Coordinates of C-alpha atoms in Angstrom, one line a residue:
X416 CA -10.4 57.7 9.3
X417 CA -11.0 56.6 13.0
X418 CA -13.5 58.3 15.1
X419 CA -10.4 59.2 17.7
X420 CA -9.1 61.7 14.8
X421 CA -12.2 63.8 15.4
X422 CA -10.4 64.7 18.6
X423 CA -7.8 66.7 16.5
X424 CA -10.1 68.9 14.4
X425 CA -9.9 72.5 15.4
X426 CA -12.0 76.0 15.2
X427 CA -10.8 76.8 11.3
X428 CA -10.4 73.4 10.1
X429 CA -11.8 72.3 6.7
X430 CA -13.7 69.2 6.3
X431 CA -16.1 67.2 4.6
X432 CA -19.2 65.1 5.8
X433 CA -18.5 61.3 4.5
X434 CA -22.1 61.2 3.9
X435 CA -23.1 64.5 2.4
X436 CA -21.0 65.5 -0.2
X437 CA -23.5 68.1 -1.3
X438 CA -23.0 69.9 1.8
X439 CA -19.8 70.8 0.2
X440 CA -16.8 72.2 2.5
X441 CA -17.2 72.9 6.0
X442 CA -15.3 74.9 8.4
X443 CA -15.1 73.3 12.1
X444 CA -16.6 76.4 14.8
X445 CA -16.1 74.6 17.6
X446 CA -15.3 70.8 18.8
X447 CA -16.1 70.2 22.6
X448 CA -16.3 66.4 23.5
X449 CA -18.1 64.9 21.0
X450 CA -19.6 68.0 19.5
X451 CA -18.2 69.0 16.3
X452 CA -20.2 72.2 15.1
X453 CA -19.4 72.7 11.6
X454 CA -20.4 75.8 9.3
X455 CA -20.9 74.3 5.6
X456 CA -21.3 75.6 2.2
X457 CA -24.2 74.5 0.8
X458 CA -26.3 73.2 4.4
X459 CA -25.0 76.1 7.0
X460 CA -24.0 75.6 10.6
X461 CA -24.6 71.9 11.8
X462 CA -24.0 70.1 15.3
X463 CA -22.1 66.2 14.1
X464 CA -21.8 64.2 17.0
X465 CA -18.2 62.9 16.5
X466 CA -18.7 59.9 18.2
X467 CA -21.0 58.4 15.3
X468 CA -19.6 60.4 12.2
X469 CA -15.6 60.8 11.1
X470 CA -15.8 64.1 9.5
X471 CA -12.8 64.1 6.7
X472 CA -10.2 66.7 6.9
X473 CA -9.4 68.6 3.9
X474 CA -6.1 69.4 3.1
X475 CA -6.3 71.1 -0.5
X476 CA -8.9 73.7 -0.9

């Protein structure tokens, strides 16, 4: 997944953090320029900067 795709996640998306699968699932809040806050299951809410991290979108929860 390219960086640029970070661009497309919205409020109420689901995602995963490429690095910390033990966060489990997280739900996008918010996604203004390159800062993706993300609400997750098992780490809470955390500001990604989307220009360093591709968050993963999930499509089958």
């Amino acid at each position: 997944m390219s960086l640029g795709l970070n661009a497309l996640l919205e409020p109420g998306m689901i995602v995963r953090h490429p690095q910390e699968a033990d966060w489990g699932l997280g739900q996008v809040q918010s996604n203004i320029g390159n800062r993706i806050t993300v609400n997750f299951e098992h780490r809470g809410k955390v500001v990604i900067d989307g220009s360093q991290i591709a968050l993963q979108r999930v499509f089958d929860t």
